[in-house]
mmCIF file of N, CA and C in Angstrom:
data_model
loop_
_atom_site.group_PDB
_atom_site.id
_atom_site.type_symbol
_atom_site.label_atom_id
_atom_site.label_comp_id
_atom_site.label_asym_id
_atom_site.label_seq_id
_atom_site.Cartn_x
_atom_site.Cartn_y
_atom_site.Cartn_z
ATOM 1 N N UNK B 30 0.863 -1.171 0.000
ATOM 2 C CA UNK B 30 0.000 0.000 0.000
ATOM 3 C C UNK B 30 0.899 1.220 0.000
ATOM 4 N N UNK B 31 0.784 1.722 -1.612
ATOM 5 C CA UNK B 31 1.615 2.844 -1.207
ATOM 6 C C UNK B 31 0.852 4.408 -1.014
ATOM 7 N N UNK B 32 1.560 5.373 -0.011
ATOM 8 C CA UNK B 32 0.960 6.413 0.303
ATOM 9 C C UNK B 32 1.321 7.586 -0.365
ATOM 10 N N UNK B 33 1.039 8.689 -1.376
ATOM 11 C CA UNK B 33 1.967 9.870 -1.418
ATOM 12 C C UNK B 33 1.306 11.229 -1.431
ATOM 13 N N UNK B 34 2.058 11.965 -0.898
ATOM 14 C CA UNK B 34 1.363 13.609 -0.554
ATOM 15 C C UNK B 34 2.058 14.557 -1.237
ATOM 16 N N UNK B 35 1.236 15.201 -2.288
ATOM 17 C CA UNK B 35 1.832 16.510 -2.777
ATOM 18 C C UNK B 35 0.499 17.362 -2.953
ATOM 19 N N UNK B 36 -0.014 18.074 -2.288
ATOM 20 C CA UNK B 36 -1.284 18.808 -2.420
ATOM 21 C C UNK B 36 -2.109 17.855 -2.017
ATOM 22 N N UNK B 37 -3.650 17.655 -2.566
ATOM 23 C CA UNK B 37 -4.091 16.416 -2.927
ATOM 24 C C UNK B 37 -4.140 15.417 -3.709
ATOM 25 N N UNK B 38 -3.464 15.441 -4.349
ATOM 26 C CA UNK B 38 -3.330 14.611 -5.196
ATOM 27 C C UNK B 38 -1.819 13.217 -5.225
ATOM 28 N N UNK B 39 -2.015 12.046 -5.786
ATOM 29 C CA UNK B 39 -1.286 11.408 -6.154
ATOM 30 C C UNK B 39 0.309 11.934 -6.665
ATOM 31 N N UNK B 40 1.233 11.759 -6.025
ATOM 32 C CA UNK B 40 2.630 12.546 -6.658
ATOM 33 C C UNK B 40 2.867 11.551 -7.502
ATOM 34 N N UNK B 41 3.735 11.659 -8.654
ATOM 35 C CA UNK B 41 4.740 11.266 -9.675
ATOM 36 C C UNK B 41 5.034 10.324 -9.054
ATOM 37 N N UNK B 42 6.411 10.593 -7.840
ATOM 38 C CA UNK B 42 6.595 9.331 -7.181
ATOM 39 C C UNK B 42 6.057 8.264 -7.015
ATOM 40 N N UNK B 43 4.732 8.139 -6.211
ATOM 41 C CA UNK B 43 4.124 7.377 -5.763
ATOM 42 C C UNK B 43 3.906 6.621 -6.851
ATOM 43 N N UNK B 44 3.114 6.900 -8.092
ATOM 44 C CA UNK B 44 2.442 6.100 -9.260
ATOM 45 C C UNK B 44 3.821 5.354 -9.724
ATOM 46 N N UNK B 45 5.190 5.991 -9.903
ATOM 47 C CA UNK B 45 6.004 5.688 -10.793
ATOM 48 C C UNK B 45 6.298 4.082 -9.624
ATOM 49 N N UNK B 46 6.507 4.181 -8.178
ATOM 50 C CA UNK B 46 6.511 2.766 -7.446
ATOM 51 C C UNK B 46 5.543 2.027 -7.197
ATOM 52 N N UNK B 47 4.281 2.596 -7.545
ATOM 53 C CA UNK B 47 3.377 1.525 -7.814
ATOM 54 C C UNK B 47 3.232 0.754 -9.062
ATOM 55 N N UNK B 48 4.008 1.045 -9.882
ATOM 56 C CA UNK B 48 4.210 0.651 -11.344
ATOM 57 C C UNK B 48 5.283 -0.955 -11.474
ATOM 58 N N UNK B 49 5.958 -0.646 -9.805
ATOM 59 C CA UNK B 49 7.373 -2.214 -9.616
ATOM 60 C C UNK B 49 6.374 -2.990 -8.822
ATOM 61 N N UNK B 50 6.218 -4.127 -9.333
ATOM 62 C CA UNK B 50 5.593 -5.435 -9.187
ATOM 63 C C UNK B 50 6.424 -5.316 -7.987
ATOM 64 N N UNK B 51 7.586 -5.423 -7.621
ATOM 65 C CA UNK B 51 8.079 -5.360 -6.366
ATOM 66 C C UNK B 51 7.548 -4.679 -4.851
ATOM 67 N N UNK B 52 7.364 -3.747 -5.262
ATOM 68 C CA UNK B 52 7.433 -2.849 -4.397
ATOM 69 C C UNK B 52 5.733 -2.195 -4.127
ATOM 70 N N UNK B 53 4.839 -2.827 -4.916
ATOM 71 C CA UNK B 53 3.933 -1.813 -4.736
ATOM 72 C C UNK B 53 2.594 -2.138 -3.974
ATOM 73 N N UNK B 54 2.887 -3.517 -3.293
ATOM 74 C CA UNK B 54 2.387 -3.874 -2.486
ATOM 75 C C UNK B 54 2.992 -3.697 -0.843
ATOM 76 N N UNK B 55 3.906 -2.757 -0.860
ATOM 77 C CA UNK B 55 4.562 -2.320 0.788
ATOM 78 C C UNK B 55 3.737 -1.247 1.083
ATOM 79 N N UNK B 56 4.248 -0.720 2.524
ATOM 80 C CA UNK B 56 3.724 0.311 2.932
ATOM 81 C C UNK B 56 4.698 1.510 2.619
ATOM 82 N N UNK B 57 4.771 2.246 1.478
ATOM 83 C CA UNK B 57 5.648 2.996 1.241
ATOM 84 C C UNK B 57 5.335 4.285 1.326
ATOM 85 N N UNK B 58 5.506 5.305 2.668
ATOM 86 C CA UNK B 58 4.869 6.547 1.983
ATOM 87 C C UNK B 58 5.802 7.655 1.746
ATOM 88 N N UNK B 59 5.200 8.211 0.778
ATOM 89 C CA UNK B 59 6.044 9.645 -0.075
ATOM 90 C C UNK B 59 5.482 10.542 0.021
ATOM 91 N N UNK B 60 6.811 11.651 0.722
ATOM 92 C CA UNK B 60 6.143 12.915 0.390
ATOM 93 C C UNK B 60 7.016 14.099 0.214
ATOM 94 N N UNK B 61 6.713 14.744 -1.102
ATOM 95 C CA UNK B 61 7.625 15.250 -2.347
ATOM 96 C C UNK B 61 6.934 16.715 -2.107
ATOM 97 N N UNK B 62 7.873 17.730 -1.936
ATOM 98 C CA UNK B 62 8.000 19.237 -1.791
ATOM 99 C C UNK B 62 8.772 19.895 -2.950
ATOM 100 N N UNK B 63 8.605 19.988 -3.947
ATOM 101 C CA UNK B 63 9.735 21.239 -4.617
ATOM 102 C C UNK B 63 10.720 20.465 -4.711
ATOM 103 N N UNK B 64 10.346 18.852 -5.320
ATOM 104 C CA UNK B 64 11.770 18.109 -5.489
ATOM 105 C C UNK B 64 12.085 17.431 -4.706
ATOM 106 N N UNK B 65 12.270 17.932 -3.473
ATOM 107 C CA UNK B 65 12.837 16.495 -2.509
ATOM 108 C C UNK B 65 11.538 16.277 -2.227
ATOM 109 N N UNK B 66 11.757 14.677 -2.303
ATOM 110 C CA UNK B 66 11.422 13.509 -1.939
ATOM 111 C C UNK B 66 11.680 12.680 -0.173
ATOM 112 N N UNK B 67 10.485 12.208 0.661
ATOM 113 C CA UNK B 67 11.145 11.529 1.785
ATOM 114 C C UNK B 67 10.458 10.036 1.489
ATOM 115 N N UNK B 68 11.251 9.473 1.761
ATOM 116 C CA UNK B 68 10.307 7.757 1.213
ATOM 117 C C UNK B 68 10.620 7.332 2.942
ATOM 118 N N UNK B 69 9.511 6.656 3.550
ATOM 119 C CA UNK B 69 9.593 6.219 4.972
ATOM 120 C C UNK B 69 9.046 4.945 4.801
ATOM 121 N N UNK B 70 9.187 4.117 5.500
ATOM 122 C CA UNK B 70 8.695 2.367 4.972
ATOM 123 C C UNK B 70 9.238 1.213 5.619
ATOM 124 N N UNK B 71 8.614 0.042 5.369
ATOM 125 C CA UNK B 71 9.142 -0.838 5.636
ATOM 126 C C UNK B 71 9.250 -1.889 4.843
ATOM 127 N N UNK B 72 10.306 -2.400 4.100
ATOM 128 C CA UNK B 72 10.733 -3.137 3.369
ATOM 129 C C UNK B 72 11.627 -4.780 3.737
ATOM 130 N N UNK B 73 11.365 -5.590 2.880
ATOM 131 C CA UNK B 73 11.834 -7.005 3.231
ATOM 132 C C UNK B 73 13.381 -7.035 2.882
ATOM 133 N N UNK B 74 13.560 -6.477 1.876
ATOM 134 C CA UNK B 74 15.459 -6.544 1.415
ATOM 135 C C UNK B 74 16.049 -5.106 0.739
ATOM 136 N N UNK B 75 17.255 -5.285 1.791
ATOM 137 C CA UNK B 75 18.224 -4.214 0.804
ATOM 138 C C UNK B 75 17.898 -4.011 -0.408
ATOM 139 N N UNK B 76 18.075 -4.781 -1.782
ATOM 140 C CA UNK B 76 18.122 -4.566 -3.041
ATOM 141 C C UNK B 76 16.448 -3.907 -2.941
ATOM 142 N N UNK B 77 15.145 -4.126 -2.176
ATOM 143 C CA UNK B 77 13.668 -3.513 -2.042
ATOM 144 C C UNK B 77 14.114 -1.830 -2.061
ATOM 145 N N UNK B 78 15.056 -2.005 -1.067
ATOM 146 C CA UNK B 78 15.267 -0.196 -0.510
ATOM 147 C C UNK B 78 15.933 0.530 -1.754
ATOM 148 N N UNK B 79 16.847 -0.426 -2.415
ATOM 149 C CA UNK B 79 17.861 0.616 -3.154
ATOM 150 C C UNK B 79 16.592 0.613 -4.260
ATOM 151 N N UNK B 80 16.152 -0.269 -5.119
ATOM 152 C CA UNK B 80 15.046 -0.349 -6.314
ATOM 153 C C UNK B 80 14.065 1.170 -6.116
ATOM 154 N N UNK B 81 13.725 0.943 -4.753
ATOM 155 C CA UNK B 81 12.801 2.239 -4.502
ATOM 156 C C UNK B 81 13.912 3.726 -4.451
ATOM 157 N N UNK B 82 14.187 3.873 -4.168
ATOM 158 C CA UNK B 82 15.323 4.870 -4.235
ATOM 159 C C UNK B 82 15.568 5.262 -5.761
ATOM 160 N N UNK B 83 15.933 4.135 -6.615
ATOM 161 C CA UNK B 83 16.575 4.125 -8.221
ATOM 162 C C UNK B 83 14.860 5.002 -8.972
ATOM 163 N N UNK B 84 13.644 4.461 -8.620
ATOM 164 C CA UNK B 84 12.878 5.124 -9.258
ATOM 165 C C UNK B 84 12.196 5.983 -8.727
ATOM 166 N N UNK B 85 12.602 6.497 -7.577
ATOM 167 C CA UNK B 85 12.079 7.814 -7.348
ATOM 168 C C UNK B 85 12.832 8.610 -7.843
ATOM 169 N N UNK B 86 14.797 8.262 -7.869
ATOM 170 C CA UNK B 86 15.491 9.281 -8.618
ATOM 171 C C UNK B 86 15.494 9.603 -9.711
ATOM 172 N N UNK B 87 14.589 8.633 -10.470
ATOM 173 C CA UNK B 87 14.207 8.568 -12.133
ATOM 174 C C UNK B 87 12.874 9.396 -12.245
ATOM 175 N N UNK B 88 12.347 10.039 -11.389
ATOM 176 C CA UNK B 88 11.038 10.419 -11.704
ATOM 177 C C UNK B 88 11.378 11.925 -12.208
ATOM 178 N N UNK B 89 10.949 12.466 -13.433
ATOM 179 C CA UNK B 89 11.365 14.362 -13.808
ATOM 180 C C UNK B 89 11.095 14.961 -12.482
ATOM 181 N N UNK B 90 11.643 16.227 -12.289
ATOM 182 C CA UNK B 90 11.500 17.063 -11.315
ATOM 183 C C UNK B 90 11.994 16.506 -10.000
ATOM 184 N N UNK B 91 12.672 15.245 -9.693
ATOM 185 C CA UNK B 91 13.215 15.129 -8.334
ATOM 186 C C UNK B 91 14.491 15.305 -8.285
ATOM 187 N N UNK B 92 14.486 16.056 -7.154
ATOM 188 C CA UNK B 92 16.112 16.546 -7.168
ATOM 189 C C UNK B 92 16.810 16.187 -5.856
ATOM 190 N N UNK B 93 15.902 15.468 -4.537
ATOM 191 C CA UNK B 93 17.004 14.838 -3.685
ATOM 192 C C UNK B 93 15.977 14.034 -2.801
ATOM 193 N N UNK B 94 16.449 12.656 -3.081
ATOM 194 C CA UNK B 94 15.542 11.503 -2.643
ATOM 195 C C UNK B 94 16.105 11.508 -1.202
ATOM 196 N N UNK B 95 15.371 11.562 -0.168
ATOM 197 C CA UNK B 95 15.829 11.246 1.415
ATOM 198 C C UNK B 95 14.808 9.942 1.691
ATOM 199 N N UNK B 96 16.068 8.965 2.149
ATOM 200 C CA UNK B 96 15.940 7.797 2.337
ATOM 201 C C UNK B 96 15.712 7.398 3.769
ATOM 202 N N UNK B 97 14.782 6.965 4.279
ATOM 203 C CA UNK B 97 14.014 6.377 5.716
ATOM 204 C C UNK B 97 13.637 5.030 5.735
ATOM 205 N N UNK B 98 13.578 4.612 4.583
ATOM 206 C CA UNK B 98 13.435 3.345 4.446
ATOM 207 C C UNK B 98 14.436 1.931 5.304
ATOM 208 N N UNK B 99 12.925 1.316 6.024
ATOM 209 C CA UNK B 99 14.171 0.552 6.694
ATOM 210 C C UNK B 99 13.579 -1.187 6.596
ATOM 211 N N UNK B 100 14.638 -2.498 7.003
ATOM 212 C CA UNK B 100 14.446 -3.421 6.801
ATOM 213 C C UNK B 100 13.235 -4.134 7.986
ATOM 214 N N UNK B 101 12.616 -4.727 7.270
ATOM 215 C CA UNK B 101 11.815 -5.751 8.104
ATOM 216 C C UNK B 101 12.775 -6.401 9.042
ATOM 217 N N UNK B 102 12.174 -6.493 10.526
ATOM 218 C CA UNK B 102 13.251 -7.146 11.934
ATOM 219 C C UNK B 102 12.910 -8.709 11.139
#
């Protein structure tokens, strides 16, 4: 379940990680100001965290992904 806040509406971010078969069933939430990006979450594997990271930095208009994302205990 992913979450993202930019006004009301759905951000870039969010749709572009609901788009990874991977990832778009976590609890991932985003929330994107004037470019930066904070992704907060909980994820099953390293390579989960970096994947999410790689396409938020791919999304136009983001200019600094801050990473919170952390591993399942």
């Amino acid at each position: 379940i992913l979450s993202g806040l930019v006004g009301s509406e759905m951000c870039k971010e969010t749709a572009a990680l609901l788009r990874d078969e991977d990832l778009k069933n976590f609890e991932i939430t985003v929330v994107s100001t004037k470019g930066d990006v904070l992704l907060t979450g909980v994820l099953n594997s390293q390579s989960q965290i970096n994947q999410a990271i790689l396409i938020t930095e791919g999304v136009i208009g983001v200019k600094t992904v801050h990473d919170e994302l952390t591993l399942r205990p």
